[in-house]
Coordinates of C-alpha atoms and ligand atoms in Angstrom, one line a residue:
X1 CA -6.1 -18.9 12.3
X2 CA -3.5 -17.2 10.0
X3 CA -2.9 -13.5 9.8
X4 CA -1.6 -11.7 6.7
X5 CA 1.2 -10.4 8.9
X6 CA 2.4 -13.9 9.6
X7 CA 2.4 -14.8 5.9
X8 CA 4.1 -11.5 5.0
X9 CA 6.9 -12.1 7.6
X10 CA 7.6 -15.5 6.0
X11 CA 7.6 -13.9 2.5
X12 CA 10.0 -11.2 3.7
X13 CA 12.4 -13.9 5.1
X14 CA 12.2 -16.0 2.0
X15 CA 12.5 -13.3 -0.7
X16 CA 15.8 -11.7 -0.2
X17 CA 18.1 -10.3 -2.8
X18 CA 20.9 -12.7 -3.8
X19 CA 19.3 -15.6 -2.0
X20 CA 17.2 -18.6 -3.0
X21 CA 15.7 -21.8 -1.7
X22 CA 17.3 -25.3 -1.2
X23 CA 15.0 -28.2 -2.1
X24 CA 16.0 -31.1 0.1
X25 CA 12.6 -32.7 0.2
X26 CA 13.2 -35.9 -1.9
X27 CA 10.6 -38.5 -1.1
X28 CA 11.7 -42.0 0.0
X29 CA 12.0 -43.5 -3.5
X30 CA 13.7 -40.4 -4.9
X31 CA 16.4 -40.1 -2.2
X32 CA 17.0 -43.8 -2.6
X33 CA 17.6 -43.2 -6.3
X34 CA 20.0 -40.3 -5.6
X35 CA 21.9 -42.4 -2.9
X36 CA 22.2 -45.3 -5.4
X37 CA 24.3 -43.1 -7.7
X38 CA 26.9 -42.9 -4.9
X39 CA 26.5 -46.5 -3.7
X40 CA 24.9 -45.5 -0.4
X41 CA 21.9 -47.4 1.0
X42 CA 18.9 -45.2 1.9
X43 CA 18.6 -46.0 5.6
X44 CA 17.0 -43.5 8.0
X45 CA 20.4 -42.8 9.6
X46 CA 22.1 -42.1 6.2
X47 CA 19.3 -39.7 5.3
X48 CA 19.6 -38.0 8.6
X49 CA 23.4 -37.7 8.3
X50 CA 23.2 -36.4 4.7
X51 CA 20.5 -33.8 5.4
X52 CA 22.3 -32.7 8.6
X53 CA 25.5 -32.1 6.7
X54 CA 23.6 -29.9 4.2
X55 CA 22.0 -27.8 6.9
X56 CA 25.1 -27.5 9.0
X57 CA 27.1 -26.0 6.1
X58 CA 28.9 -23.0 7.5
X59 CA 27.6 -19.7 6.0
X60 CA 24.8 -21.4 4.0
X61 CA 22.4 -18.7 5.1
X62 CA 24.4 -16.1 3.1
X63 CA 22.8 -17.5 -0.1
X64 CA 19.9 -19.7 1.1
X65 CA 16.8 -18.1 2.6
X66 CA 14.7 -21.2 2.9
X67 CA 14.9 -25.0 2.8
X68 CA 12.2 -27.5 1.8
X69 CA 12.3 -30.6 3.9
X70 CA 10.7 -34.0 3.7
X71 CA 8.3 -34.9 6.6
X72 CA 10.8 -37.2 8.4
X73 CA 13.5 -34.5 8.5
X74 CA 11.3 -32.3 10.7
X75 CA 12.0 -35.0 13.4
X76 CA 15.6 -35.5 12.7
X77 CA 18.5 -34.1 14.8
X78 CA 22.0 -33.1 14.0
X79 CA 24.9 -35.0 15.5
X80 CA 24.9 -32.7 18.5
X81 CA 21.2 -33.3 19.2
X82 CA 19.9 -30.0 17.8
X83 CA 16.6 -30.5 15.8
X84 CA 17.2 -29.9 12.1
X85 CA 14.5 -27.3 11.7
X86 CA 16.1 -25.4 14.6
X87 CA 19.5 -25.7 13.0
X88 CA 18.1 -24.2 9.8
X89 CA 16.6 -21.2 11.7
X90 CA 20.0 -20.6 13.5
X91 CA 21.5 -20.4 10.0
X92 CA 18.9 -17.8 9.0
X93 CA 17.1 -20.3 6.9
X94 CA 13.3 -20.7 7.0
X95 CA 12.2 -24.4 7.2
X96 CA 9.5 -25.5 4.8
X97 CA 7.8 -28.8 4.1
X98 CA 6.7 -30.8 1.0
X99 CA 3.1 -31.6 1.6
X100 CA 1.9 -33.4 -1.5
X101 CA 1.7 -37.2 -1.5
X102 CA 3.2 -37.7 -4.9
X103 CA 1.7 -38.4 -8.3
X104 CA -0.4 -41.2 -9.7
X105 CA -1.7 -41.8 -13.3
X106 CA -4.8 -39.6 -14.1
X107 CA -7.7 -41.9 -14.6
X108 CA -8.9 -42.4 -18.2
X109 CA -6.0 -40.1 -19.4
X110 CA -3.1 -42.3 -20.5
X111 CA 0.3 -40.5 -20.0
X112 CA -1.1 -37.8 -17.8
X113 CA -0.5 -37.7 -14.0
X114 CA -2.2 -36.0 -11.0
X115 CA -0.8 -35.1 -7.7
X116 CA -2.6 -36.3 -4.6
X117 CA -2.5 -35.3 -0.9
X118 CA -5.4 -32.9 -0.2
X119 CA -7.3 -35.1 2.3
X120 CA -6.5 -34.1 5.9
X121 CA -4.1 -31.4 4.6
X122 CA -5.2 -28.7 7.1
X123 CA -4.6 -31.0 10.0
X124 CA -1.2 -32.1 8.7
X125 CA -0.2 -28.4 8.2
X126 CA -1.1 -27.6 11.9
X127 CA 1.3 -30.4 12.9
X128 CA 4.1 -29.3 10.6
X129 CA 3.8 -25.7 11.8
X130 CA 4.2 -26.9 15.4
X131 CA 7.4 -28.6 14.3
X132 CA 8.7 -25.4 12.9
X133 CA 7.7 -25.3 9.2
X134 CA 6.7 -21.9 7.9
X135 CA 6.0 -22.6 4.3
X136 CA 4.8 -25.6 2.2
X137 CA 5.4 -27.0 -1.3
X138 CA 3.1 -29.0 -3.7
X139 CA 4.4 -30.3 -7.0
X140 CA 2.3 -31.0 -10.1
X141 CA 4.0 -32.6 -13.1
X142 CA 3.1 -32.5 -16.8
X143 CA 4.4 -34.9 -19.3
X144 CA 5.0 -33.4 -22.8
X145 CA 4.3 -34.9 -26.2
X146 CA 2.4 -33.7 -29.3
X147 CA -0.9 -34.5 -27.4
X148 CA 0.1 -34.3 -23.7
X149 CA -0.7 -32.9 -21.3
X150 CA -4.4 -33.2 -21.9
X151 CA -6.8 -30.3 -21.1
X152 CA -8.2 -32.5 -18.3
X153 CA -4.7 -32.9 -16.7
X154 CA -4.0 -29.2 -16.9
X155 CA -7.3 -28.4 -15.2
X156 CA -7.2 -31.1 -12.6
X157 CA -3.6 -30.3 -11.5
X158 CA -4.4 -26.5 -11.4
X159 CA -7.4 -27.2 -9.2
X160 CA -5.4 -29.3 -6.8
X161 CA -2.6 -26.7 -6.6
X162 CA -5.0 -24.0 -5.9
X163 CA -6.9 -25.9 -3.2
X164 CA -3.5 -26.7 -1.5
X165 CA -2.5 -23.1 -1.7
X166 CA -5.7 -21.8 -0.2
X167 CA -5.5 -24.3 2.7
X168 CA -1.9 -23.4 3.3
X169 CA -2.6 -19.7 3.5
X170 CA -5.5 -20.3 5.8
X171 CA -3.1 -22.2 8.1
X172 CA -0.6 -19.4 8.0
X173 CA 1.9 -21.3 5.8
X174 CA 3.2 -19.6 2.6
X175 CA 2.5 -22.0 -0.4
X176 CA 5.1 -22.7 -3.0
X177 CA 3.1 -23.5 -6.1
X178 CA 5.2 -25.9 -8.3
X179 CA 3.9 -26.8 -11.7
X180 CA 6.7 -28.7 -13.4
X181 CA 6.6 -29.2 -17.2
X182 CA 8.9 -32.2 -17.6
X183 CA 12.2 -32.0 -19.5
X184 CA 11.9 -35.6 -20.6
X185 CA 11.2 -36.2 -24.3
X186 CA 12.2 -34.8 -27.7
X187 CA 9.8 -31.9 -27.8
X188 CA 11.0 -28.5 -29.1
X189 CA 11.6 -25.2 -27.2
X190 CA 8.4 -23.9 -28.8
X191 CA 6.3 -26.8 -27.7
X192 CA 7.6 -26.4 -24.1
X193 CA 6.7 -22.7 -24.3
X194 CA 3.2 -23.5 -25.5
X195 CA 2.6 -26.1 -22.7
X196 CA 4.1 -23.9 -20.0
X197 CA 1.9 -21.0 -20.9
X198 CA -1.3 -23.1 -20.9
X199 CA -0.3 -24.6 -17.6
X200 CA 0.5 -21.3 -15.9
X201 CA -2.6 -19.7 -17.2
X202 CA -4.8 -22.4 -15.8
X203 CA -2.9 -22.4 -12.5
X204 CA -3.5 -18.7 -12.0
X205 CA -7.1 -19.0 -13.0
X206 CA -7.6 -21.7 -10.3
X207 CA -5.7 -19.6 -7.7
X208 CA -8.0 -16.7 -8.5
X209 CA -11.1 -18.9 -8.2
X210 CA -9.8 -20.1 -4.7
X211 CA -9.0 -16.5 -3.6
X212 CA -5.3 -17.2 -3.0
X213 CA -3.4 -14.0 -2.2
X214 CA -0.7 -13.8 -4.9
X215 CA 1.4 -11.5 -2.6
X216 CA 1.7 -14.4 -0.1
X217 CA 2.8 -17.2 -2.4
X218 CA 5.9 -18.2 -4.4
X219 CA 5.8 -19.7 -7.9
X220 CA 8.2 -22.5 -8.6
X221 CA 8.0 -23.3 -12.3
X222 CA 10.3 -25.1 -14.7
X223 CA 12.2 -23.0 -17.2
X224 CA 11.2 -23.1 -20.9
X225 CA 13.7 -25.6 -22.4
X226 CA 13.7 -28.1 -25.2
X227 CA 13.2 -31.8 -24.3
X228 CA 16.4 -33.5 -23.2
X229 CA 16.2 -35.8 -26.2
X230 CA 15.8 -33.0 -28.8
X231 CA 18.9 -32.6 -30.9
X232 CA 18.4 -28.9 -31.0
X233 CA 19.3 -27.6 -27.5
X234 CA 19.0 -23.9 -26.5
X235 CA 21.5 -21.3 -25.4
X236 CA 20.9 -19.6 -22.0
X237 CA 19.8 -16.5 -23.8
X238 CA 17.2 -18.5 -25.8
X239 CA 15.9 -20.2 -22.6
X240 CA 15.8 -16.8 -20.9
X241 CA 13.9 -14.9 -23.5
X242 CA 11.3 -17.7 -24.1
X243 CA 10.8 -18.2 -20.3
X244 CA 10.4 -14.5 -19.7
X245 CA 7.9 -14.1 -22.6
X246 CA 5.8 -16.9 -21.1
X247 CA 6.0 -15.7 -17.5
X248 CA 5.1 -12.1 -18.5
X249 CA 2.0 -13.4 -20.2
X250 CA 0.8 -15.7 -17.4
X251 CA 2.1 -14.6 -14.0
X252 CA 0.6 -11.6 -12.1
X253 CA 3.0 -8.9 -11.0
X254 CA 1.7 -9.3 -7.4
X255 CA 3.7 -12.6 -7.0
X256 CA 6.8 -11.5 -5.2
X257 CA 9.3 -14.1 -6.4
X258 CA 9.6 -16.9 -9.0
X259 CA 12.0 -19.6 -7.8
X260 CA 12.8 -22.0 -10.6
X261 CA 13.3 -25.8 -10.2
X262 CA 16.3 -27.3 -12.0
X263 CA 14.4 -30.3 -13.3
X264 CA 17.3 -32.3 -14.7
X265 CA 19.5 -29.4 -15.9
X266 CA 23.1 -29.9 -14.9
X267 CA 24.3 -27.7 -12.0
X268 CA 26.2 -25.3 -14.4
X269 CA 23.4 -25.1 -16.9
X270 CA 20.9 -24.2 -14.2
X271 CA 23.1 -21.4 -12.9
X272 CA 23.9 -20.1 -16.4
X273 CA 20.2 -20.1 -17.3
X274 CA 19.2 -18.3 -14.1
X275 CA 21.9 -15.7 -14.7
X276 CA 20.6 -15.1 -18.3
X277 CA 17.1 -14.8 -17.0
X278 CA 18.2 -12.0 -14.7
X279 CA 20.0 -10.2 -17.6
X280 CA 16.8 -9.9 -19.6
X281 CA 15.9 -6.5 -18.0
X282 CA 13.9 -5.6 -15.0
X283 CA 10.9 -7.8 -14.2
X284 CA 8.0 -7.4 -11.8
X285 CA 9.1 -10.4 -9.7
X286 CA 12.4 -11.5 -8.2
X287 CA 13.8 -14.4 -10.3
X288 CA 15.6 -16.8 -8.1
X289 CA 16.1 -20.6 -7.6
X290 CA 14.6 -23.4 -5.6
X291 CA 17.0 -26.1 -6.9
X292 CA 17.3 -29.7 -5.6
X293 CA 19.7 -31.6 -7.9
X294 CA 21.5 -28.5 -9.3
X295 CA 22.5 -27.5 -5.7
X296 CA 23.0 -30.9 -4.2
X297 CA 24.6 -33.1 -6.9
X298 CA 28.2 -32.0 -6.4
X299 CA 27.8 -32.2 -2.6
X300 CA 26.3 -35.7 -2.8
X301 CA 29.2 -37.0 -5.0
X302 CA 31.8 -35.4 -2.7
X303 CA 30.2 -37.0 0.3
X304 CA 29.7 -40.6 -0.9
X305 CA 28.4 -41.5 2.6
X306 CA 31.7 -41.0 4.3
X307 CA 32.0 -38.8 7.5
X308 CA 35.5 -37.9 6.4
X309 CA 34.1 -36.2 3.3
X310 CA 31.6 -33.9 5.1
X311 CA 33.7 -30.8 4.8
X312 CA 34.3 -31.3 1.1
X313 CA 30.6 -31.9 0.5
X314 CA 29.7 -28.7 2.4
X315 CA 32.2 -26.7 0.4
X316 CA 30.6 -28.1 -2.8
X317 CA 27.1 -27.1 -1.7
X318 CA 28.2 -23.7 -0.6
X319 CA 29.9 -23.1 -4.0
X320 CA 26.6 -23.9 -5.9
X321 CA 24.6 -21.8 -3.4
X322 CA 27.1 -18.9 -3.9
X323 CA 27.1 -19.1 -7.7
X324 CA 23.3 -19.3 -7.9
X325 CA 23.1 -16.4 -5.5
X326 CA 25.1 -14.4 -8.0
X327 CA 23.0 -15.7 -10.9
X328 CA 19.9 -14.5 -9.1
X329 CA 21.1 -10.9 -9.5
X330 CA 22.6 -11.5 -12.9
X331 CA 26.2 -11.3 -11.6
X332 CA 27.4 -14.8 -12.5
X333 CA 30.2 -15.5 -14.9
X334 CA 31.6 -18.8 -16.2
X335 CA 35.0 -17.8 -14.9
X336 CA 33.6 -18.0 -11.4
X337 CA 33.3 -21.8 -11.7
X338 CA 37.0 -22.3 -11.5
X339 CA 37.9 -19.4 -9.2
X340 CA 39.1 -20.5 -5.7
X341 CA 36.5 -20.4 -3.0
Ligands
13P1 P1 15.1 -30.2 -8.9 O1 15.7 -28.8 -8.8 O2 16.1 -31.3 -8.7 O3 14.2 -30.4 -10.1 O4 14.2 -30.3 -7.6 C1 13.3 -29.3 -7.3 C2 12.2 -29.9 -6.6 O5 11.8 -29.5 -5.5 C3 11.4 -30.9 -7.3 O6 10.1 -31.0 -6.7

């Protein structure tokens, strides 16, 4: 049975000034899609080699406090035989685990999706904990249009997120609660703000109903941005002020840290937007990152599946980690992109 001390120790390790979380928990189909962009086949050995190189990056723990892994990675070993969760810990990085089982169409609600994976969750969490994981992640996604997401989708996904979070805390695992309002589509900044506020409001209503301790969870939301296909894109200052407005209305101050996903923003955009968020004045929560693509993309392209490129790939990852670390305290500048490492 979990103790509050156990959850608090994990929160203390994850929530550190100038640090954020690396999302390296791509599911089978998603990592195959990422590898395809560099012409690499998604074999188990290639996935092991890639994730080993990420975790073995020298000094990664200076900017990264936690890493979200996919189930198979818990069993993988680095080239020297060290289990990858242990390598993370040695770097000062807390290992976590994606526990949802992906999304399916929501029945009778065309265009909406629901995340599944609650059955047997407590048992699975026990196993993951034995393998070294100390926190968990569950992602809900919301498609945006004039009519989506439906009320039913907002309520069903909130309920699943809250049930997951309650089970996780009961098992002594800090839940990362990830409601992602998708960037796909041509919706406006204002429409994204409206949807994000409705989603977050319902998520916290459900978390309250399920007695989740806000102090012992992290929120991983999307930023408020216009749809990718909208001709009118937003400046980092606009993204920051709309995002802060929505968060202040919907997220209790007891939540220690908000770690954004990158959701299809380019690596530089994601860093600039996080920096602008941290320049909006003092907020009740830490504002940091839990990026997948925005941290990994340059490293993936530097690697291209070749052992000879491992060092270059690690340098590329460390650079994004360092710049996002700076952005998480509002100390990033565009000039840092080209400065020597
Ligand atoms: P991105 O930053 O690439 O959106 O990934 C974050 C994540 O964990 C998605 O579930």
